[in-house]
């Protein structure tokens, strides 16, 4: 997937326009200041460092966030139509979707990833970006929340929990929030579930868009992989008798 500069800018404008429309008070000014100051960096980031994940291309991060915001509003309508109670605001919905993956941009000072110069890893592992090891490790949700407090923005409880748990039960750290068996320990709003569903939907669609055509274009028959081929693969000498996975990687 390749996005033009104009396409990336149009998507970035959606983020800025959404802040103007949905966020109130001094939070609006702080978000606009942050997203304007770091616009060049954020606009060019991928959503993932590796092609096997999703949106691993320049502009992939913004494309993903816009898709999550869009899905979040559509799912919000669906939840309401299905009878969900009105327990969070549109501002909370937007702020949570906008910032759920913010930690992927890196720190205030340092970008999270660089375009890789390792041709072997790009060709054979699909690792198109290399992590910037100057940044101390944090999970993406934790860094999202950390960056927001660095902006001086106060989140509501609903927003904090939705951003923190946006990976749902794919992240064991969220069990305490999402797997409570006592009514009082369950989330008080459906916002965490709406944001998680939106992120799941967006990521899955981005995966399908990138990969499903590739799978269907693979040859039906596969040649047998010999021990010698496997050794060559390990040495970085990709032979002609690779299995389907290696054909797929070579076509990246
Ligand atoms: Fe996401």
PDB file of C-alpha atoms and ligand atoms in Angstrom:
ATOM      1  CA  UNK A   1       0.000   0.000   0.000  1.00  0.00           C
ATOM      2  CA  UNK A   2       1.329   3.414  -0.975  1.00  0.00           C
ATOM      3  CA  UNK A   3      -0.350   6.641   0.069  1.00  0.00           C
ATOM      4  CA  UNK A   4       0.446   9.900  -1.708  1.00  0.00           C
ATOM      5  CA  UNK A   5       1.411  12.985   0.271  1.00  0.00           C
ATOM      6  CA  UNK A   6      -1.988  14.465  -0.574  1.00  0.00           C
ATOM      7  CA  UNK A   7      -3.818  11.389   0.715  1.00  0.00           C
ATOM      8  CA  UNK A   8      -1.847  11.420   3.973  1.00  0.00           C
ATOM      9  CA  UNK A   9      -2.514  15.140   4.441  1.00  0.00           C
ATOM     10  CA  UNK A  10      -6.235  14.635   3.821  1.00  0.00           C
ATOM     11  CA  UNK A  11      -6.323  11.942   6.510  1.00  0.00           C
ATOM     12  CA  UNK A  12      -4.347  14.119   8.916  1.00  0.00           C
ATOM     13  CA  UNK A  13      -6.833  16.922   8.328  1.00  0.00           C
ATOM     14  CA  UNK A  14      -9.574  14.516   9.415  1.00  0.00           C
ATOM     15  CA  UNK A  15      -7.824  14.181  12.780  1.00  0.00           C
ATOM     16  CA  UNK A  16      -7.455  17.939  13.198  1.00  0.00           C
ATOM     17  CA  UNK A  17     -11.032  18.543  12.053  1.00  0.00           C
ATOM     18  CA  UNK A  18     -12.285  15.959  14.516  1.00  0.00           C
ATOM     19  CA  UNK A  19     -10.490  17.704  17.382  1.00  0.00           C
ATOM     20  CA  UNK A  20     -12.123  20.987  16.373  1.00  0.00           C
ATOM     21  CA  UNK A  21     -15.536  19.357  16.167  1.00  0.00           C
ATOM     22  CA  UNK A  22     -15.640  17.041  19.160  1.00  0.00           C
ATOM     23  CA  UNK A  23     -13.211  18.320  21.800  1.00  0.00           C
ATOM     24  CA  UNK A  24     -14.055  21.253  24.048  1.00  0.00           C
ATOM     25  CA  UNK A  25     -12.339  23.621  26.457  1.00  0.00           C
ATOM     26  CA  UNK A  26      -8.586  23.863  26.813  1.00  0.00           C
ATOM     27  CA  UNK A  27      -8.234  20.203  25.841  1.00  0.00           C
ATOM     28  CA  UNK A  28      -8.977  21.210  22.254  1.00  0.00           C
ATOM     29  CA  UNK A  29      -6.124  23.736  22.226  1.00  0.00           C
ATOM     30  CA  UNK A  30      -3.700  21.255  23.776  1.00  0.00           C
ATOM     31  CA  UNK A  31      -4.540  18.489  21.307  1.00  0.00           C
ATOM     32  CA  UNK A  32      -4.332  20.891  18.352  1.00  0.00           C
ATOM     33  CA  UNK A  33      -0.966  22.174  19.595  1.00  0.00           C
ATOM     34  CA  UNK A  34       0.412  18.641  20.015  1.00  0.00           C
ATOM     35  CA  UNK A  35      -0.883  17.260  16.730  1.00  0.00           C
ATOM     36  CA  UNK A  36       0.294  20.351  14.832  1.00  0.00           C
ATOM     37  CA  UNK A  37       3.746  20.430  16.415  1.00  0.00           C
ATOM     38  CA  UNK A  38       4.431  16.771  15.596  1.00  0.00           C
ATOM     39  CA  UNK A  39       2.494  16.623  12.331  1.00  0.00           C
ATOM     40  CA  UNK A  40       5.436  15.714  10.078  1.00  0.00           C
ATOM     41  CA  UNK A  41       6.499  12.870  12.310  1.00  0.00           C
ATOM     42  CA  UNK A  42       3.041  11.451  12.980  1.00  0.00           C
ATOM     43  CA  UNK A  43       1.921  11.762   9.358  1.00  0.00           C
ATOM     44  CA  UNK A  44       4.750   9.607   8.016  1.00  0.00           C
ATOM     45  CA  UNK A  45       4.673   6.841  10.609  1.00  0.00           C
ATOM     46  CA  UNK A  46       3.511   3.307   9.852  1.00  0.00           C
ATOM     47  CA  UNK A  47       0.998   1.607  12.146  1.00  0.00           C
ATOM     48  CA  UNK A  48       3.360  -1.368  12.504  1.00  0.00           C
ATOM     49  CA  UNK A  49       7.056  -1.979  11.939  1.00  0.00           C
ATOM     50  CA  UNK A  50       6.428  -5.317  10.239  1.00  0.00           C
ATOM     51  CA  UNK A  51       4.387  -6.144   7.138  1.00  0.00           C
ATOM     52  CA  UNK A  52       2.846  -9.193   8.807  1.00  0.00           C
ATOM     53  CA  UNK A  53       0.917  -6.888  11.134  1.00  0.00           C
ATOM     54  CA  UNK A  54      -1.053  -3.983   9.626  1.00  0.00           C
ATOM     55  CA  UNK A  55      -0.508  -0.725   7.756  1.00  0.00           C
ATOM     56  CA  UNK A  56       3.272  -1.046   7.608  1.00  0.00           C
ATOM     57  CA  UNK A  57       3.856   1.892   5.262  1.00  0.00           C
ATOM     58  CA  UNK A  58       4.325   5.692   5.481  1.00  0.00           C
ATOM     59  CA  UNK A  59       1.016   7.198   6.540  1.00  0.00           C
ATOM     60  CA  UNK A  60      -0.161   3.846   7.858  1.00  0.00           C
ATOM     61  CA  UNK A  61      -0.575   5.188  11.391  1.00  0.00           C
ATOM     62  CA  UNK A  62      -2.845   8.070  10.379  1.00  0.00           C
ATOM     63  CA  UNK A  63      -4.790   5.842   7.997  1.00  0.00           C
ATOM     64  CA  UNK A  64      -5.373   3.398  10.872  1.00  0.00           C
ATOM     65  CA  UNK A  65      -6.425   6.064  13.366  1.00  0.00           C
ATOM     66  CA  UNK A  66      -8.920   7.575  10.920  1.00  0.00           C
ATOM     67  CA  UNK A  67     -10.372   4.099  10.306  1.00  0.00           C
ATOM     68  CA  UNK A  68     -10.665   3.466  14.062  1.00  0.00           C
ATOM     69  CA  UNK A  69     -12.405   6.810  14.612  1.00  0.00           C
ATOM     70  CA  UNK A  70     -14.812   6.103  11.756  1.00  0.00           C
ATOM     71  CA  UNK A  71     -15.531   2.586  12.994  1.00  0.00           C
ATOM     72  CA  UNK A  72     -15.952   3.837  16.569  1.00  0.00           C
ATOM     73  CA  UNK A  73     -18.720   6.242  15.562  1.00  0.00           C
ATOM     74  CA  UNK A  74     -20.477   3.612  13.453  1.00  0.00           C
ATOM     75  CA  UNK A  75     -20.236   1.063  16.277  1.00  0.00           C
ATOM     76  CA  UNK A  76     -21.455   3.674  18.750  1.00  0.00           C
ATOM     77  CA  UNK A  77     -24.612   4.058  16.645  1.00  0.00           C
ATOM     78  CA  UNK A  78     -25.030   0.291  16.431  1.00  0.00           C
ATOM     79  CA  UNK A  79     -24.644  -0.155  20.195  1.00  0.00           C
ATOM     80  CA  UNK A  80     -27.263   2.538  20.758  1.00  0.00           C
ATOM     81  CA  UNK A  81     -29.640   0.949  18.253  1.00  0.00           C
ATOM     82  CA  UNK A  82     -29.180  -2.350  20.066  1.00  0.00           C
ATOM     83  CA  UNK A  83     -30.240  -0.747  23.338  1.00  0.00           C
ATOM     84  CA  UNK A  84     -26.967   0.223  24.993  1.00  0.00           C
ATOM     85  CA  UNK A  85     -27.345   2.898  27.662  1.00  0.00           C
ATOM     86  CA  UNK A  86     -26.003   6.395  27.119  1.00  0.00           C
ATOM     87  CA  UNK A  87     -22.979   6.215  29.421  1.00  0.00           C
ATOM     88  CA  UNK A  88     -20.264   8.173  27.611  1.00  0.00           C
ATOM     89  CA  UNK A  89     -20.069  11.280  25.462  1.00  0.00           C
ATOM     90  CA  UNK A  90     -19.131  11.734  21.804  1.00  0.00           C
ATOM     91  CA  UNK A  91     -16.116  13.698  23.002  1.00  0.00           C
ATOM     92  CA  UNK A  92     -14.975  10.713  25.070  1.00  0.00           C
ATOM     93  CA  UNK A  93     -15.554   8.422  22.079  1.00  0.00           C
ATOM     94  CA  UNK A  94     -13.500  10.640  19.765  1.00  0.00           C
ATOM     95  CA  UNK A  95     -10.675  11.339  22.231  1.00  0.00           C
ATOM     96  CA  UNK A  96     -10.301   7.625  23.005  1.00  0.00           C
ATOM     97  CA  UNK A  97     -10.253   6.602  19.328  1.00  0.00           C
ATOM     98  CA  UNK A  98      -7.915   9.451  18.340  1.00  0.00           C
ATOM     99  CA  UNK A  99      -5.330   8.637  21.013  1.00  0.00           C
ATOM    100  CA  UNK A 100      -5.673   4.889  21.516  1.00  0.00           C
ATOM    101  CA  UNK A 101      -2.406   4.142  19.670  1.00  0.00           C
ATOM    102  CA  UNK A 102      -0.644   7.448  20.296  1.00  0.00           C
ATOM    103  CA  UNK A 103       2.179   5.606  22.070  1.00  0.00           C
ATOM    104  CA  UNK A 104       3.214   4.252  18.677  1.00  0.00           C
ATOM    105  CA  UNK A 105       4.691   7.635  17.721  1.00  0.00           C
ATOM    106  CA  UNK A 106       7.508   7.320  20.273  1.00  0.00           C
ATOM    107  CA  UNK A 107       8.361   9.888  22.920  1.00  0.00           C
ATOM    108  CA  UNK A 108       8.089  13.667  22.686  1.00  0.00           C
ATOM    109  CA  UNK A 109      11.743  13.798  21.680  1.00  0.00           C
ATOM    110  CA  UNK A 110      12.348  10.565  19.806  1.00  0.00           C
ATOM    111  CA  UNK A 111      10.557   8.852  16.954  1.00  0.00           C
ATOM    112  CA  UNK A 112       9.598   5.221  17.587  1.00  0.00           C
ATOM    113  CA  UNK A 113      10.895   3.617  14.391  1.00  0.00           C
ATOM    114  CA  UNK A 114      13.214   4.322  11.471  1.00  0.00           C
ATOM    115  CA  UNK A 115      12.953   2.918   7.950  1.00  0.00           C
ATOM    116  CA  UNK A 116      15.115  -0.189   8.033  1.00  0.00           C
ATOM    117  CA  UNK A 117      18.343  -0.392   6.083  1.00  0.00           C
ATOM    118  CA  UNK A 118      18.662  -4.122   6.675  1.00  0.00           C
ATOM    119  CA  UNK A 119      17.766  -5.590   3.290  1.00  0.00           C
ATOM    120  CA  UNK A 120      17.793  -9.168   4.569  1.00  0.00           C
ATOM    121  CA  UNK A 121      15.333  -8.473   7.368  1.00  0.00           C
ATOM    122  CA  UNK A 122      13.102  -6.459   5.033  1.00  0.00           C
ATOM    123  CA  UNK A 123      13.084  -9.162   2.356  1.00  0.00           C
ATOM    124  CA  UNK A 124      12.836 -12.241   4.558  1.00  0.00           C
ATOM    125  CA  UNK A 125      11.044 -11.047   7.679  1.00  0.00           C
ATOM    126  CA  UNK A 126       9.041  -8.127   6.319  1.00  0.00           C
ATOM    127  CA  UNK A 127      10.591  -5.869   8.954  1.00  0.00           C
ATOM    128  CA  UNK A 128      10.419  -2.595   7.078  1.00  0.00           C
ATOM    129  CA  UNK A 129      11.191  -0.454  10.145  1.00  0.00           C
ATOM    130  CA  UNK A 130      13.695  -0.685  12.992  1.00  0.00           C
ATOM    131  CA  UNK A 131      12.832   0.294  16.563  1.00  0.00           C
ATOM    132  CA  UNK A 132      14.577   3.333  18.007  1.00  0.00           C
ATOM    133  CA  UNK A 133      16.333   1.844  21.023  1.00  0.00           C
ATOM    134  CA  UNK A 134      16.958   5.249  22.588  1.00  0.00           C
ATOM    135  CA  UNK A 135      13.397   5.153  23.895  1.00  0.00           C
ATOM    136  CA  UNK A 136      12.713   3.381  27.162  1.00  0.00           C
ATOM    137  CA  UNK A 137      10.294   0.467  26.824  1.00  0.00           C
ATOM    138  CA  UNK A 138       6.621   1.100  27.503  1.00  0.00           C
ATOM    139  CA  UNK A 139       3.542  -0.668  26.223  1.00  0.00           C
ATOM    140  CA  UNK A 140       1.679   1.281  23.554  1.00  0.00           C
ATOM    141  CA  UNK A 141      -1.376   2.036  25.761  1.00  0.00           C
ATOM    142  CA  UNK A 142       0.831   3.150  28.650  1.00  0.00           C
ATOM    143  CA  UNK A 143       2.856   5.450  26.393  1.00  0.00           C
ATOM    144  CA  UNK A 144      -0.358   6.833  24.915  1.00  0.00           C
ATOM    145  CA  UNK A 145      -1.518   7.799  28.398  1.00  0.00           C
ATOM    146  CA  UNK A 146       1.938   9.126  29.309  1.00  0.00           C
ATOM    147  CA  UNK A 147       2.060  11.389  26.243  1.00  0.00           C
ATOM    148  CA  UNK A 148      -1.406  12.718  26.991  1.00  0.00           C
ATOM    149  CA  UNK A 149      -0.385  13.702  30.503  1.00  0.00           C
ATOM    150  CA  UNK A 150       2.729  15.335  29.004  1.00  0.00           C
ATOM    151  CA  UNK A 151       0.380  17.457  26.867  1.00  0.00           C
ATOM    152  CA  UNK A 152      -1.272  18.619  30.070  1.00  0.00           C
ATOM    153  CA  UNK A 153      -4.583  17.095  29.027  1.00  0.00           C
ATOM    154  CA  UNK A 154      -6.812  15.615  31.715  1.00  0.00           C
ATOM    155  CA  UNK A 155      -8.640  12.493  30.634  1.00  0.00           C
ATOM    156  CA  UNK A 156     -11.958  11.332  32.016  1.00  0.00           C
ATOM    157  CA  UNK A 157     -12.144   7.936  33.702  1.00  0.00           C
ATOM    158  CA  UNK A 158     -13.975   6.582  30.651  1.00  0.00           C
ATOM    159  CA  UNK A 159     -11.258   7.797  28.267  1.00  0.00           C
ATOM    160  CA  UNK A 160      -8.414   6.519  30.458  1.00  0.00           C
ATOM    161  CA  UNK A 161      -9.856   3.002  30.727  1.00  0.00           C
ATOM    162  CA  UNK A 162     -10.806   2.873  27.024  1.00  0.00           C
ATOM    163  CA  UNK A 163      -7.281   3.837  25.892  1.00  0.00           C
ATOM    164  CA  UNK A 164      -5.640   1.574  28.463  1.00  0.00           C
ATOM    165  CA  UNK A 165      -7.699  -1.485  27.468  1.00  0.00           C
ATOM    166  CA  UNK A 166      -8.131  -0.899  23.726  1.00  0.00           C
ATOM    167  CA  UNK A 167      -6.425  -4.216  22.886  1.00  0.00           C
ATOM    168  CA  UNK A 168      -9.172  -5.998  24.794  1.00  0.00           C
ATOM    169  CA  UNK A 169      -8.377  -9.470  26.057  1.00  0.00           C
ATOM    170  CA  UNK A 170      -5.602  -9.853  23.463  1.00  0.00           C
ATOM    171  CA  UNK A 171      -3.510  -8.192  26.178  1.00  0.00           C
ATOM    172  CA  UNK A 172      -3.355 -10.112  29.456  1.00  0.00           C
ATOM    173  CA  UNK A 173      -2.807  -6.831  31.292  1.00  0.00           C
ATOM    174  CA  UNK A 174      -6.447  -5.986  30.607  1.00  0.00           C
ATOM    175  CA  UNK A 175      -7.932  -8.996  32.391  1.00  0.00           C
ATOM    176  CA  UNK A 176      -8.335  -7.014  35.590  1.00  0.00           C
ATOM    177  CA  UNK A 177     -10.509  -4.506  33.766  1.00  0.00           C
ATOM    178  CA  UNK A 178     -12.417  -6.691  31.324  1.00  0.00           C
ATOM    179  CA  UNK A 179     -12.722 -10.083  32.982  1.00  0.00           C
ATOM    180  CA  UNK A 180     -14.339  -9.118  36.242  1.00  0.00           C
ATOM    181  CA  UNK A 181     -16.982 -11.519  37.474  1.00  0.00           C
ATOM    182  CA  UNK A 182     -18.465  -9.144  40.053  1.00  0.00           C
ATOM    183  CA  UNK A 183     -20.860  -6.486  38.729  1.00  0.00           C
ATOM    184  CA  UNK A 184     -18.968  -3.740  40.564  1.00  0.00           C
ATOM    185  CA  UNK A 185     -15.666  -4.610  38.868  1.00  0.00           C
ATOM    186  CA  UNK A 186     -17.046  -4.574  35.317  1.00  0.00           C
ATOM    187  CA  UNK A 187     -16.592  -1.408  33.212  1.00  0.00           C
ATOM    188  CA  UNK A 188     -19.289   1.158  34.013  1.00  0.00           C
ATOM    189  CA  UNK A 189     -19.632   2.102  30.340  1.00  0.00           C
ATOM    190  CA  UNK A 190     -19.461   0.285  27.008  1.00  0.00           C
ATOM    191  CA  UNK A 191     -16.788   2.672  25.732  1.00  0.00           C
ATOM    192  CA  UNK A 192     -13.857   0.235  26.227  1.00  0.00           C
ATOM    193  CA  UNK A 193     -15.727  -2.385  24.184  1.00  0.00           C
ATOM    194  CA  UNK A 194     -16.652   0.061  21.411  1.00  0.00           C
ATOM    195  CA  UNK A 195     -13.042   1.240  21.097  1.00  0.00           C
ATOM    196  CA  UNK A 196     -11.704  -2.303  21.166  1.00  0.00           C
ATOM    197  CA  UNK A 197     -14.198  -3.428  18.526  1.00  0.00           C
ATOM    198  CA  UNK A 198     -13.309  -0.440  16.343  1.00  0.00           C
ATOM    199  CA  UNK A 199      -9.586  -1.160  16.636  1.00  0.00           C
ATOM    200  CA  UNK A 200     -10.117  -4.870  15.982  1.00  0.00           C
ATOM    201  CA  UNK A 201     -12.234  -4.127  12.913  1.00  0.00           C
ATOM    202  CA  UNK A 202      -9.787  -1.578  11.518  1.00  0.00           C
ATOM    203  CA  UNK A 203      -6.725  -3.782  12.061  1.00  0.00           C
ATOM    204  CA  UNK A 204      -8.418  -6.818  10.535  1.00  0.00           C
ATOM    205  CA  UNK A 205      -9.547  -4.866   7.463  1.00  0.00           C
ATOM    206  CA  UNK A 206      -6.052  -3.433   7.045  1.00  0.00           C
ATOM    207  CA  UNK A 207      -4.631  -6.964   7.237  1.00  0.00           C
ATOM    208  CA  UNK A 208      -7.134  -8.249   4.679  1.00  0.00           C
ATOM    209  CA  UNK A 209      -6.393  -5.364   2.325  1.00  0.00           C
ATOM    210  CA  UNK A 210      -2.662  -6.058   2.487  1.00  0.00           C
ATOM    211  CA  UNK A 211      -2.569  -9.838   2.487  1.00  0.00           C
ATOM    212  CA  UNK A 212      -5.635 -11.712   1.248  1.00  0.00           C
ATOM    213  CA  UNK A 213      -5.016 -11.026  -2.446  1.00  0.00           C
ATOM    214  CA  UNK A 214      -1.450 -12.188  -1.917  1.00  0.00           C
ATOM    215  CA  UNK A 215      -2.629 -15.498  -0.503  1.00  0.00           C
ATOM    216  CA  UNK A 216      -5.117 -16.126  -3.299  1.00  0.00           C
ATOM    217  CA  UNK A 217      -2.453 -15.434  -5.928  1.00  0.00           C
ATOM    218  CA  UNK A 218      -0.134 -18.081  -4.493  1.00  0.00           C
ATOM    219  CA  UNK A 219       0.416 -21.186  -6.653  1.00  0.00           C
ATOM    220  CA  UNK A 220      -1.830 -24.095  -5.677  1.00  0.00           C
ATOM    221  CA  UNK A 221       0.981 -26.662  -5.727  1.00  0.00           C
ATOM    222  CA  UNK A 222       4.027 -26.310  -3.593  1.00  0.00           C
ATOM    223  CA  UNK A 223       7.368 -27.875  -4.157  1.00  0.00           C
ATOM    224  CA  UNK A 224       8.923 -29.957  -1.464  1.00  0.00           C
ATOM    225  CA  UNK A 225      11.378 -28.091   0.744  1.00  0.00           C
ATOM    226  CA  UNK A 226      14.618 -29.935   1.212  1.00  0.00           C
ATOM    227  CA  UNK A 227      16.946 -29.824   4.179  1.00  0.00           C
ATOM    228  CA  UNK A 228      19.438 -27.948   1.994  1.00  0.00           C
ATOM    229  CA  UNK A 229      16.802 -25.290   1.220  1.00  0.00           C
ATOM    230  CA  UNK A 230      16.134 -24.785   4.914  1.00  0.00           C
ATOM    231  CA  UNK A 231      19.844 -24.362   5.598  1.00  0.00           C
ATOM    232  CA  UNK A 232      20.132 -21.862   2.730  1.00  0.00           C
ATOM    233  CA  UNK A 233      17.162 -19.956   4.086  1.00  0.00           C
ATOM    234  CA  UNK A 234      18.752 -19.717   7.499  1.00  0.00           C
ATOM    235  CA  UNK A 235      21.904 -18.404   5.857  1.00  0.00           C
ATOM    236  CA  UNK A 236      19.953 -15.795   3.959  1.00  0.00           C
ATOM    237  CA  UNK A 237      20.338 -17.589   0.638  1.00  0.00           C
ATOM    238  CA  UNK A 238      16.717 -17.849  -0.413  1.00  0.00           C
ATOM    239  CA  UNK A 239      16.513 -20.642  -2.918  1.00  0.00           C
ATOM    240  CA  UNK A 240      13.950 -21.354  -5.607  1.00  0.00           C
ATOM    241  CA  UNK A 241      12.293 -24.257  -3.807  1.00  0.00           C
ATOM    242  CA  UNK A 242      10.828 -22.332  -0.905  1.00  0.00           C
ATOM    243  CA  UNK A 243       7.428 -23.135   0.496  1.00  0.00           C
ATOM    244  CA  UNK A 244       4.421 -20.857   0.147  1.00  0.00           C
ATOM    245  CA  UNK A 245       5.424 -18.634   3.044  1.00  0.00           C
ATOM    246  CA  UNK A 246       8.794 -17.891   1.550  1.00  0.00           C
ATOM    247  CA  UNK A 247       7.238 -17.209  -1.865  1.00  0.00           C
ATOM    248  CA  UNK A 248       4.952 -14.823  -0.134  1.00  0.00           C
ATOM    249  CA  UNK A 249       7.801 -13.042   1.615  1.00  0.00           C
ATOM    250  CA  UNK A 250       9.769 -12.785  -1.620  1.00  0.00           C
ATOM    251  CA  UNK A 251       6.815 -11.051  -3.253  1.00  0.00           C
ATOM    252  CA  UNK A 252       6.750  -8.258  -0.699  1.00  0.00           C
TER     253      UNK A 252
HETATM  254 FE1  LIG B   1      -5.001   0.565  16.850  1.00  0.00          FE
END
